[in-house]
Coordinates of C-alpha atoms in Angstrom, one line a residue:
X1258 CA -2.0 -0.8 -10.5
X1259 CA -4.1 -2.2 -13.4
X1260 CA -3.1 -4.2 -16.5
X1261 CA -5.0 -5.6 -19.5
X1262 CA -4.0 -7.9 -22.3
X1263 CA -6.5 -8.1 -25.1
X1264 CA -6.5 -11.6 -26.6
X1265 CA -8.4 -10.9 -29.8
X1266 CA -7.5 -8.6 -32.7
X1267 CA -8.5 -4.9 -32.0
X1268 CA -11.1 -5.1 -34.7
X1269 CA -12.9 -7.8 -32.7
X1270 CA -13.7 -5.4 -29.8
X1271 CA -14.8 -2.6 -32.1
X1272 CA -17.1 -5.0 -33.9
X1273 CA -18.6 -6.6 -30.8
X1274 CA -18.7 -3.6 -28.4
X1275 CA -18.9 -0.7 -30.9
X1276 CA -15.8 1.1 -30.0
X1277 CA -12.0 0.9 -30.7
X1278 CA -11.5 2.1 -27.0
X1279 CA -13.1 -0.9 -25.3
X1280 CA -9.7 -1.8 -23.6
X1281 CA -9.0 1.8 -22.6
X1282 CA -12.6 2.0 -21.1
X1283 CA -11.9 -1.1 -19.0
X1284 CA -8.6 0.3 -17.9
X1285 CA -10.2 3.6 -17.0
X1286 CA -12.8 1.9 -14.9
X1287 CA -10.2 -0.3 -13.1
X1288 CA -8.2 2.8 -12.3
X1289 CA -11.2 4.8 -11.0
X1290 CA -12.2 1.9 -8.8
X1291 CA -8.8 2.0 -7.2
X1292 CA -8.8 5.8 -6.9
X1293 CA -9.7 5.7 -3.2
X1294 CA -6.6 6.5 -1.1
X1295 CA -5.5 10.0 -1.9
X1296 CA -3.4 9.4 -5.0
X1297 CA -1.8 12.5 -6.4
X1298 CA -0.8 11.3 -9.8
X1299 CA -1.6 8.7 -12.5
X1300 CA -0.1 7.2 -15.6
X1301 CA -1.0 4.8 -18.4
X1302 CA 0.9 3.0 -21.1
X1303 CA 0.0 0.9 -24.2
X1304 CA 1.8 -1.3 -26.7
X1305 CA 0.6 -2.1 -30.2
X1306 CA 1.6 -5.4 -31.8
X1307 CA 0.7 -4.4 -35.3
X1308 CA 2.2 -1.0 -35.9
X1309 CA 4.9 -0.9 -38.6
X1310 CA 8.6 0.2 -38.1
X1311 CA 8.8 3.9 -38.4
X1312 CA 5.6 4.4 -36.4
X1313 CA 5.2 4.6 -32.7
X1314 CA 4.1 1.4 -31.0
X1315 CA 4.7 2.1 -27.3
X1316 CA 2.8 5.0 -25.7
X1317 CA 2.8 6.6 -22.3
X1318 CA 0.8 9.4 -20.6
X1319 CA 1.3 10.8 -17.1
X1320 CA -0.3 13.5 -15.1
X1321 CA -0.4 15.0 -11.6
X1322 CA -3.3 16.2 -9.4
X1323 CA -6.6 14.8 -8.2
X1324 CA -8.0 14.9 -11.8
X1325 CA -5.0 13.0 -13.2
X1326 CA -7.0 10.0 -14.4
X1327 CA -9.4 12.2 -16.3
X1328 CA -6.6 14.2 -17.8
X1329 CA -4.6 11.3 -19.1
X1330 CA -7.6 9.5 -20.6
X1331 CA -8.6 12.8 -22.3
X1332 CA -5.4 12.6 -24.3
X1333 CA -6.0 9.0 -25.5
X1334 CA -6.4 8.8 -29.3
X1335 CA -7.1 5.9 -31.6
X1336 CA -3.4 6.0 -32.6
X1337 CA -2.6 4.7 -29.1
X1338 CA -4.8 1.7 -29.4
X1339 CA -2.9 -1.5 -28.4
X1340 CA -3.3 -5.0 -27.2
X1341 CA -1.3 -4.4 -24.0
X1342 CA -2.5 -1.7 -21.5
X1343 CA -1.2 -0.6 -18.2
X1344 CA -2.3 1.9 -15.6
X1345 CA -1.0 3.1 -12.2
X1346 CA -2.1 5.5 -9.5
X1347 CA 0.8 7.2 -7.7
X1348 CA 0.4 7.4 -3.9
X1349 CA 3.7 8.8 -2.7
X1350 CA 4.9 7.3 0.6
X1351 CA 8.2 8.9 1.0
X1352 CA 7.3 12.6 0.7
X1353 CA 8.7 12.7 -2.9
X1354 CA 6.3 13.9 -5.5
X1355 CA 6.2 15.3 -9.0
X1356 CA 5.7 14.0 -12.5
X1357 CA 9.1 12.4 -12.4
X1358 CA 8.0 9.9 -9.8
X1359 CA 4.6 9.0 -11.4
X1360 CA 4.5 5.5 -12.9
X1361 CA 4.8 3.9 -15.5
X1362 CA 8.5 4.2 -16.1
X1363 CA 9.7 3.7 -19.7
X1364 CA 13.1 2.5 -21.0
X1365 CA 13.4 3.1 -24.8
X1366 CA 15.4 1.2 -27.4
X1367 CA 15.4 0.7 -31.2
X1368 CA 14.9 -3.0 -30.7
X1369 CA 11.3 -3.7 -29.8
X1370 CA 12.1 -6.4 -27.4
X1371 CA 14.5 -4.1 -25.4
X1372 CA 11.8 -1.5 -24.7
X1373 CA 10.5 -1.9 -21.1
X1374 CA 7.6 -0.2 -19.2
X1375 CA 7.3 -0.8 -15.5
X1376 CA 4.8 0.1 -12.8
X1377 CA 4.2 -1.4 -9.4
X1378 CA 3.0 -1.3 -5.8
X1379 CA 6.2 -1.6 -3.8
X1380 CA 8.8 -0.3 -1.4
X1381 CA 12.2 -1.9 -1.4
X1382 CA 14.3 -2.0 1.7
X1383 CA 17.7 -2.6 0.2
X1384 CA 17.9 -0.1 -2.6
X1385 CA 21.4 1.0 -1.5
X1386 CA 22.7 -2.5 -2.2
X1387 CA 21.0 -2.7 -5.6
X1388 CA 22.3 0.7 -6.6
X1389 CA 25.8 -0.4 -5.6
X1390 CA 25.4 -3.6 -7.7
X1391 CA 24.4 -1.6 -10.8
X1392 CA 27.2 1.0 -10.4
X1393 CA 29.7 -1.8 -9.9
X1394 CA 28.8 -3.0 -13.4
X1395 CA 29.5 0.4 -14.8
X1396 CA 25.9 1.7 -15.0
X1397 CA 24.9 5.2 -14.0
X1398 CA 21.2 5.4 -13.1
X1399 CA 19.9 8.9 -13.7
X1400 CA 17.7 9.0 -10.6
X1401 CA 18.3 7.5 -7.1
X1402 CA 14.9 5.8 -6.4
X1403 CA 13.7 2.2 -6.2
X1404 CA 11.5 2.6 -9.3
X1405 CA 14.2 3.9 -11.6
X1406 CA 16.8 1.6 -10.3
X1407 CA 14.5 -1.4 -10.8
X1408 CA 13.8 -0.2 -14.4
X1409 CA 17.5 0.0 -15.1
X1410 CA 18.3 -3.4 -13.5
X1411 CA 15.5 -5.2 -15.2
X1412 CA 16.3 -3.4 -18.4
X1413 CA 19.9 -4.5 -18.2
X1414 CA 18.7 -8.1 -17.7
X1415 CA 16.3 -7.8 -20.6
X1416 CA 19.2 -6.6 -22.8
X1417 CA 21.1 -9.7 -21.8
X1418 CA 18.1 -11.9 -22.7
X1419 CA 17.8 -10.3 -26.1
X1420 CA 21.5 -10.7 -26.7
X1421 CA 21.2 -14.4 -25.8
X1422 CA 18.5 -14.8 -28.4
X1423 CA 20.5 -12.8 -31.0
X1424 CA 23.4 -15.2 -30.6
X1425 CA 21.0 -18.2 -30.9
X1426 CA 19.5 -16.8 -34.1
X1427 CA 22.9 -16.2 -35.6
X1428 CA 23.9 -19.8 -34.8
X1429 CA 20.8 -21.0 -36.6
X1430 CA 21.8 -19.0 -39.7
X1431 CA 19.1 -16.3 -39.5
X1432 CA 19.7 -12.9 -40.9
X1433 CA 18.1 -9.4 -40.9
X1434 CA 14.5 -9.1 -39.8
X1435 CA 14.3 -12.9 -39.3
X1436 CA 16.6 -12.4 -36.3
X1437 CA 14.3 -9.7 -34.9
X1438 CA 11.3 -12.0 -35.4
X1439 CA 13.1 -14.8 -33.6
X1440 CA 14.0 -12.6 -30.7
X1441 CA 10.4 -11.1 -30.4
X1442 CA 8.9 -14.6 -30.4
X1443 CA 11.3 -16.3 -27.9
X1444 CA 11.8 -13.8 -25.1
X1445 CA 11.7 -15.6 -21.7
X1446 CA 10.6 -13.1 -19.2
X1447 CA 11.1 -15.6 -16.4
X1448 CA 14.9 -15.4 -17.1
X1449 CA 14.7 -11.6 -16.7
X1450 CA 12.5 -11.7 -13.6
X1451 CA 14.6 -14.4 -11.8
X1452 CA 17.8 -12.5 -12.4
X1453 CA 16.3 -9.2 -11.4
X1454 CA 13.9 -9.8 -8.4
X1455 CA 16.4 -12.1 -6.6
X1456 CA 18.3 -8.9 -5.7
X1457 CA 15.5 -7.3 -3.8
X1458 CA 14.3 -7.3 -0.2
X1459 CA 10.9 -5.7 0.2
X1460 CA 7.2 -5.9 -0.4
X1461 CA 6.1 -5.6 -4.0
X1462 CA 3.9 -6.4 -7.0
X1463 CA 6.0 -5.5 -10.1
X1464 CA 4.2 -5.2 -13.4
X1465 CA 5.7 -4.7 -16.9
X1466 CA 5.2 -4.6 -20.6
X1467 CA 7.8 -4.9 -23.3
X1468 CA 7.8 -3.4 -26.8
X1469 CA 7.7 -6.9 -28.3
X1470 CA 4.5 -7.8 -26.5
X1471 CA 5.4 -9.5 -23.3
X1472 CA 3.4 -8.8 -20.1
X1473 CA 4.1 -9.8 -16.5
X1474 CA 3.1 -9.3 -12.9
X1475 CA 5.3 -10.7 -10.1
X1476 CA 4.6 -10.8 -6.4
X1477 CA 7.2 -10.7 -3.6
X1478 CA 8.0 -14.1 -2.1
X1479 CA 6.6 -13.1 1.3
X1480 CA 3.2 -12.2 -0.2
X1481 CA 3.4 -8.8 1.5
X1482 CA 1.6 -6.8 -1.3
X1483 CA -1.5 -8.3 -3.0
X1484 CA -2.3 -8.9 -6.6
X1485 CA -5.3 -10.5 -8.4
X1486 CA -5.9 -11.6 -11.9
X1487 CA -8.6 -12.9 -14.3
X1488 CA -8.7 -14.5 -17.7
X1489 CA -11.3 -15.4 -20.2
X1490 CA -11.2 -15.8 -24.0
X1491 CA -11.1 -12.1 -24.6
X1492 CA -8.9 -10.6 -21.9
X1493 CA -6.4 -11.1 -19.2
X1494 CA -6.6 -8.5 -16.4
X1495 CA -4.5 -7.8 -13.3
X1496 CA -5.3 -5.4 -10.4
X1497 CA -4.2 -4.7 -6.9
X1498 CA -7.7 -5.4 -5.5
X1499 CA -10.2 -8.1 -6.2
X1500 CA -13.4 -6.0 -6.3
X1501 CA -11.9 -3.9 -9.1
X1502 CA -11.9 -6.9 -11.4
X1503 CA -15.3 -8.1 -10.2
X1504 CA -16.9 -4.7 -11.0
X1505 CA -15.0 -4.1 -14.3
X1506 CA -15.7 -7.5 -15.7
X1507 CA -18.9 -8.5 -13.8
X1508 CA -17.4 -11.4 -12.0
X1509 CA -18.0 -13.4 -8.8
X1510 CA -15.3 -13.5 -6.2
X1511 CA -14.4 -17.1 -7.0
X1512 CA -13.7 -16.2 -10.7
X1513 CA -10.8 -14.0 -9.6
X1514 CA -7.5 -15.6 -8.7
X1515 CA -4.8 -14.3 -6.4
X1516 CA -1.2 -14.2 -7.4
X1517 CA 0.8 -16.3 -4.9
X1518 CA 4.0 -15.3 -3.1
X1519 CA 7.0 -15.4 -5.4
X1520 CA 4.8 -16.2 -8.4
X1521 CA 4.6 -14.4 -11.7
X1522 CA 1.8 -14.3 -14.2
X1523 CA 3.6 -14.1 -17.6
X1524 CA 1.7 -13.5 -20.9
X1525 CA 3.6 -14.2 -24.1
X1526 CA 3.5 -12.1 -27.3
X1527 CA 1.1 -14.6 -28.8
X1528 CA -1.3 -14.2 -25.9
X1529 CA -0.6 -17.4 -24.1
X1530 CA -0.4 -17.1 -20.3
X1531 CA 1.2 -19.2 -17.6
X1532 CA 2.1 -19.0 -13.9
X1533 CA 5.8 -19.5 -12.9
X1534 CA 7.5 -19.5 -9.6
X1535 CA 10.2 -16.9 -9.9
X1536 CA 11.5 -17.1 -6.3
X1537 CA 10.8 -19.7 -3.6
X1538 CA 7.8 -18.7 -1.4
X1539 CA 8.9 -17.6 2.0
X1540 CA 6.8 -17.7 5.2
X1541 CA 3.5 -15.9 4.4
X1542 CA 3.5 -12.3 5.6
X1543 CA 0.6 -10.9 3.8
X1544 CA 0.0 -7.3 5.1
X1545 CA -2.7 -7.1 7.7
X1546 CA -2.9 -3.3 7.2
X1547 CA -4.1 -3.9 3.7
X1548 CA -7.2 -5.4 5.4
X1549 CA -7.6 -2.7 8.0
X1550 CA -7.0 0.3 5.8
X1551 CA -5.2 0.2 2.5
X1552 CA -7.5 -2.0 0.4
X1553 CA -11.0 -1.2 -0.7
X1554 CA -13.6 -2.3 1.9
X1555 CA -16.0 -3.6 -0.8
X1556 CA -14.1 -6.8 -1.0
X1557 CA -16.2 -9.7 0.3
X1558 CA -13.6 -10.9 2.8
X1559 CA -12.2 -7.5 3.8
X1560 CA -15.7 -6.3 4.7
X1561 CA -16.3 -9.2 7.0
X1562 CA -12.8 -8.9 8.6
X1563 CA -13.3 -5.2 9.3
X1564 CA -16.7 -5.9 10.9
X1565 CA -15.0 -8.6 13.1
X1566 CA -12.3 -6.1 14.1
X1567 CA -15.0 -3.7 15.4
X1568 CA -17.1 -6.4 17.1
X1569 CA -14.1 -7.8 19.0
X1570 CA -13.6 -4.5 20.7
X1571 CA -17.0 -4.6 22.3
X1572 CA -15.9 -5.9 25.8
X1573 CA -13.2 -3.3 26.2
X1574 CA -15.6 -0.5 25.1
X1575 CA -18.2 -1.7 27.6
X1576 CA -15.7 -1.5 30.4
X1577 CA -14.6 2.0 29.3
X1578 CA -18.2 3.3 29.5
X1579 CA -19.0 1.3 32.7
X1580 CA -21.8 -0.5 30.7
X1581 CA -23.7 2.8 30.4
X1582 CA -24.9 2.2 26.8
X1583 CA -28.1 4.3 27.4
X1584 CA -26.0 7.4 27.9
X1585 CA -23.5 6.8 25.1
X1586 CA -23.3 8.0 21.5
X1587 CA -21.5 5.7 19.0
X1588 CA -19.8 7.1 15.9
X1589 CA -16.8 6.8 13.7
X1590 CA -14.1 8.7 11.9
X1591 CA -14.9 8.7 8.2
X1592 CA -14.4 7.0 5.9
X1593 CA -12.3 3.8 6.3
X1594 CA -13.5 3.1 9.9
X1595 CA -17.2 2.8 8.8
X1596 CA -17.3 -0.9 8.4
X1597 CA -15.5 -1.5 11.8
X1598 CA -18.2 0.8 13.2
X1599 CA -20.9 -1.5 12.0
X1600 CA -19.2 -4.4 13.6
X1601 CA -18.7 -2.5 16.9
X1602 CA -22.4 -1.5 17.1
X1603 CA -23.5 -5.1 16.1
X1604 CA -21.5 -6.3 19.1
X1605 CA -23.2 -3.9 21.4
X1606 CA -26.6 -4.9 20.1
X1607 CA -25.8 -8.6 20.7
X1608 CA -25.7 -7.8 24.4
X1609 CA -29.3 -6.7 24.1
X1610 CA -28.7 -3.0 24.1
X1611 CA -30.3 -0.3 22.1
X1612 CA -27.5 1.7 20.4
X1613 CA -27.6 5.4 19.9
X1614 CA -25.8 6.3 16.6
X1615 CA -24.9 9.7 15.3
X1616 CA -22.6 11.0 12.5
X1617 CA -20.6 13.2 14.9
X1618 CA -17.5 13.8 12.7
X1619 CA -17.3 14.9 9.1
X1620 CA -14.3 14.9 6.8
X1621 CA -14.3 18.2 5.0
X1622 CA -11.4 17.6 2.5
X1623 CA -9.3 14.8 1.3
X1624 CA -5.9 15.4 3.0
X1625 CA -3.3 12.8 3.8
X1626 CA -1.5 14.4 6.7
X1627 CA 0.8 11.4 7.3
X1628 CA 2.6 12.0 4.0
X1629 CA 2.9 15.7 4.4
X1630 CA 6.1 17.4 5.6
X1631 CA 6.2 17.9 9.4
X1632 CA 6.1 21.7 9.2
X1633 CA 2.8 21.7 7.3
X1634 CA 1.2 18.6 8.9
X1635 CA -0.2 20.3 12.0
X1636 CA -1.8 23.1 10.0
X1637 CA -3.4 20.6 7.7
X1638 CA -4.6 18.3 10.5
X1639 CA -6.5 21.2 12.2
X1640 CA -8.8 21.5 9.2
X1641 CA -9.4 18.0 8.0
X1642 CA -12.5 17.3 10.2
X1643 CA -15.6 19.1 11.5
X1644 CA -18.4 18.0 13.9
X1645 CA -22.2 17.8 14.0
X1646 CA -23.2 20.3 16.6
X1647 CA -26.0 19.1 18.9
X1648 CA -25.4 15.4 18.2
X1649 CA -25.1 14.5 21.9
X1650 CA -26.4 15.8 25.3
X1651 CA -23.7 18.0 26.8
X1652 CA -22.2 16.6 30.0
X1653 CA -24.6 13.6 30.0
X1654 CA -23.5 11.4 27.1
X1655 CA -20.3 9.5 26.6
X1656 CA -18.9 9.5 23.1
X1657 CA -17.4 6.3 21.6
X1658 CA -15.7 7.0 18.4
X1659 CA -13.8 4.5 16.3
X1660 CA -11.0 5.0 13.8
X1661 CA -9.1 2.4 11.8
X1662 CA -5.7 3.3 13.3
X1663 CA -3.9 5.9 15.3
X1664 CA -0.4 6.5 13.8
X1665 CA 1.2 9.8 14.7
X1666 CA -1.7 11.2 16.7
X1667 CA -1.3 14.6 15.0
X1668 CA -4.9 14.7 13.8
X1669 CA -6.2 13.7 17.2
X1670 CA -4.2 16.5 19.0
X1671 CA -4.6 19.2 16.4
X1672 CA -8.2 18.6 15.3
X1673 CA -10.4 15.8 16.6
X1674 CA -9.9 16.1 20.3
X1675 CA -10.4 19.9 20.1
X1676 CA -13.6 19.7 18.1
X1677 CA -15.1 16.8 20.0
X1678 CA -14.6 18.7 23.2
X1679 CA -16.8 21.5 21.9
X1680 CA -19.7 19.0 22.2
X1681 CA -19.0 18.6 26.0
X1682 CA -19.2 14.8 26.2
X1683 CA -19.1 13.3 29.7
X1684 CA -16.2 11.1 28.4
X1685 CA -14.6 10.3 25.1
X1686 CA -13.6 6.8 24.3
X1687 CA -11.3 6.8 21.3
X1688 CA -11.2 3.3 19.7
X1689 CA -8.7 2.0 17.2
X1690 CA -9.7 -1.1 15.1
X1691 CA -6.0 -1.9 14.8
X1692 CA -3.4 -2.4 17.6
X1693 CA -0.9 0.3 18.6
X1694 CA 1.3 1.1 15.6
X1695 CA 4.8 0.8 17.2
X1696 CA 7.1 0.4 14.3
X1697 CA 7.7 1.9 10.8
X1698 CA 6.4 0.2 7.7
X1699 CA 9.1 -0.2 5.1
X1700 CA 7.1 -2.3 2.7
X1701 CA 4.2 0.1 1.9
X1702 CA 3.6 3.5 3.6
X1703 CA 7.2 4.4 4.3
X1704 CA 7.2 5.9 7.8
X1705 CA 10.9 5.8 8.5
X1706 CA 11.1 8.0 11.6
X1707 CA 10.2 6.2 14.9
X1708 CA 9.6 9.5 16.7
X1709 CA 6.6 10.2 14.4
X1710 CA 4.7 7.2 16.0
X1711 CA 2.8 8.3 19.1
X1712 CA 3.2 4.8 20.7
X1713 CA 7.0 5.1 20.4
X1714 CA 7.0 8.6 21.8
X1715 CA 4.9 7.4 24.8
X1716 CA 7.2 4.5 25.5
X1717 CA 10.3 6.8 25.4
X1718 CA 8.5 9.2 27.8
X1719 CA 7.8 6.4 30.2
X1720 CA 11.4 5.3 30.1
X1721 CA 12.6 8.8 30.9
X1722 CA 10.1 9.3 33.6
X1723 CA 11.1 6.1 35.4
X1724 CA 14.8 6.7 35.1
X1725 CA 15.3 3.8 32.7
X1726 CA 17.6 5.5 30.3
X1727 CA 20.0 2.5 30.4
X1728 CA 17.4 0.7 28.3
X1729 CA 17.8 3.3 25.5
X1730 CA 21.6 3.0 25.7
X1731 CA 21.5 -0.8 25.6
X1732 CA 19.1 -0.9 22.6
X1733 CA 21.2 1.7 20.8
X1734 CA 24.4 -0.4 21.2
X1735 CA 22.7 -3.6 20.0
X1736 CA 21.3 -1.8 17.0
X1737 CA 24.8 -0.6 16.1
X1738 CA 26.3 -4.0 16.5
X1739 CA 23.8 -6.3 14.9
X1740 CA 20.9 -6.1 12.4
X1741 CA 20.0 -9.8 12.6
X1742 CA 16.9 -9.0 14.7
X1743 CA 14.8 -6.1 15.6
X1744 CA 16.3 -4.8 18.9
X1745 CA 13.8 -1.9 19.1
X1746 CA 11.2 -4.3 20.5
X1747 CA 12.9 -4.1 23.8
X1748 CA 11.8 -0.4 24.2
X1749 CA 8.2 -1.6 24.7
X1750 CA 8.9 -4.6 26.8
X1751 CA 8.7 -3.0 30.3
X1752 CA 5.2 -1.5 29.7
X1753 CA 1.6 -2.7 29.4
X1754 CA -0.6 -1.6 26.6
X1755 CA -2.6 0.3 29.1
X1756 CA 0.4 2.2 30.4
X1757 CA 1.3 3.3 26.9
X1758 CA -2.4 4.2 26.2
X1759 CA -2.5 6.5 29.2
X1760 CA 0.8 8.2 28.2
X1761 CA -0.5 8.7 24.6
X1762 CA -3.6 10.4 26.0
X1763 CA -1.5 12.6 28.2
X1764 CA 0.7 13.6 25.3
X1765 CA -2.1 14.2 22.7
X1766 CA -4.5 15.9 25.0
X1767 CA -4.8 19.6 23.9
X1768 CA -4.4 22.4 26.5
X1769 CA -7.7 23.4 27.9
X1770 CA -9.6 20.2 27.0
X1771 CA -12.3 19.3 29.5
X1772 CA -13.6 15.8 28.6
X1773 CA -11.7 12.8 30.0
X1774 CA -10.3 10.5 27.3
X1775 CA -9.7 6.8 27.2
X1776 CA -8.0 4.9 24.4
X1777 CA -9.1 1.4 23.4
X1778 CA -6.8 -0.5 20.9
X1779 CA -7.3 -3.8 19.1
X1780 CA -5.3 -6.6 20.6
X1781 CA -2.7 -8.5 18.5
X1782 CA -4.7 -11.7 19.2
X1783 CA -7.9 -9.9 18.0
X1784 CA -6.1 -8.8 14.8
X1785 CA -5.1 -12.3 13.8
X1786 CA -8.5 -13.7 14.7
X1787 CA -10.2 -11.2 12.5
X1788 CA -7.6 -11.5 9.6
X1789 CA -6.4 -15.1 9.8
X1790 CA -4.9 -15.2 6.3
X1791 CA -2.9 -12.0 6.6
X1792 CA -0.4 -12.6 9.4
X1793 CA 2.0 -9.7 8.4
X1794 CA 1.9 -7.6 11.6
X1795 CA 5.2 -5.8 11.7
X1796 CA 3.6 -2.4 12.3
X1797 CA 2.4 -3.7 15.6
X1798 CA 4.8 -6.4 16.8
X1799 CA 8.1 -5.5 15.1
X1800 CA 8.3 -8.9 13.5
X1801 CA 9.6 -7.9 10.1
X1802 CA 9.5 -10.7 7.6
X1803 CA 12.7 -9.7 5.8
X1804 CA 16.2 -8.8 6.9
X1805 CA 15.9 -5.4 5.3
X1806 CA 12.9 -4.5 7.5
X1807 CA 14.8 -5.3 10.7
X1808 CA 17.9 -3.5 9.5
X1809 CA 16.0 -0.3 8.7
X1810 CA 14.1 -0.4 12.0
X1811 CA 17.4 -0.6 13.9
X1812 CA 18.9 2.1 11.8
X1813 CA 15.8 4.3 12.5
X1814 CA 16.5 3.9 16.3
X1815 CA 20.1 4.8 15.9
X1816 CA 19.1 7.9 13.9
X1817 CA 16.6 8.8 16.6
X1818 CA 19.1 8.5 19.4
X1819 CA 21.8 10.5 17.5
X1820 CA 19.7 13.1 15.9
X1821 CA 16.7 13.6 18.1
X1822 CA 17.8 12.7 21.6
X1823 CA 21.3 13.8 20.6
X1824 CA 22.9 11.5 23.1
X1825 CA 26.6 11.0 23.0
X1826 CA 27.1 7.3 23.4

């Protein structure tokens, strides 16, 4: 997401920078600099504070496809110029797509102050409860989804705030447009945010504009999702990633501030900004996967963290190749593992070894197989990657290849292992800069099905092989009885990381593959050492920071037992 509040009259920017579109140009740059993770849709919105009644003052444009940003900005005209600007890149995490689900979402009203435009970076874990709360009040949301339901809930609270101010204005003897002016100048978005966001369990940064000129960004109280902001005398800007603001406004890292857990940045109609604690901060659970994969690697701290993740794997890699560096090629899966690769090879060099590096794997097309439907995922995965033929000596060289994570294993089985085997390496050491992903993420990439995770499938296979089905039964019963803790963690307890690694290899190894394969995963300790300020590790440990995460994980296990294993318990 990206937001801009221009603090000077629009004529100021045209005079100084030679274009009425200075704000839109900055918004375009901020969006393009975050266009790095396979987004399939984009949207923008603007609010003018000077347009007269009877003319449009709140604009929105949305588009789908890889060229969505270009398309929506090609529609921007001078009539849309405004002091408040918002942009969003849609990255569907639940399989739902289409223009309906592209942000921003807009709620219209004839009262300027009741118009609300929302966008965000979020997944909510308790949307059923919030939906029930809304319907119990007599509302009927048109679409069942966290974005629309949040729009309706916050819009309802905004209506109440406007009505409060209307009553105040009447008590003061105001009439007609004087009431409107009073409302527009006295809206307290903190009231709206406190009465809205307290209903939610999840990870989020929620951003909004109102027709009367209020702007806000609020972060979840666990700090799961990130947000950064900057202010000078010309502009206030908010983005999901720090380097975006640095590049757009030519800043040093120390000039950019991070929104704290539970905190909101609120900008009033008059352009004055302040920070306000909307909800009490909870135990910090900033997402570690943001550092490993989601966020842009050009961030100063993320770059160093990814290098450390790679370097920390050096001892395990050396064991896997029996210290035979001379007969080993080192490479990576493009593109997000590149920085960890630099750290890995630096670690090898620090042991006084010459490192043989080749670009063995190429990514042909930008496909995100983990958000495709299961039926089409295998076909897509087979065509995502290609190899550099002749990049190693057949049957003589080991191949060490690092990726940022191994989630489902679909791409390994259907594509990578098959094509790497064509090079005839003596051994393939597949390295993950993150630990084994054992649990779904309900705060970002919504992977709600446990059976999709190769580590989970491996653990279940080991349980069945060793006649430990009672463990499945016991966990199932606990998941049905209580959601106060994540009972699924017991599924992994009997096994070492190495045992699960071996089973994953066995399950993902394609028929006819010749080269032996060994998996090397980051340790949990290594993760926290490399990313000390981002302790959120629920993907790997099952320690969800919120009750909703634990409840959904237990429900996922119940669904697995009943609908996949089809056990009658």
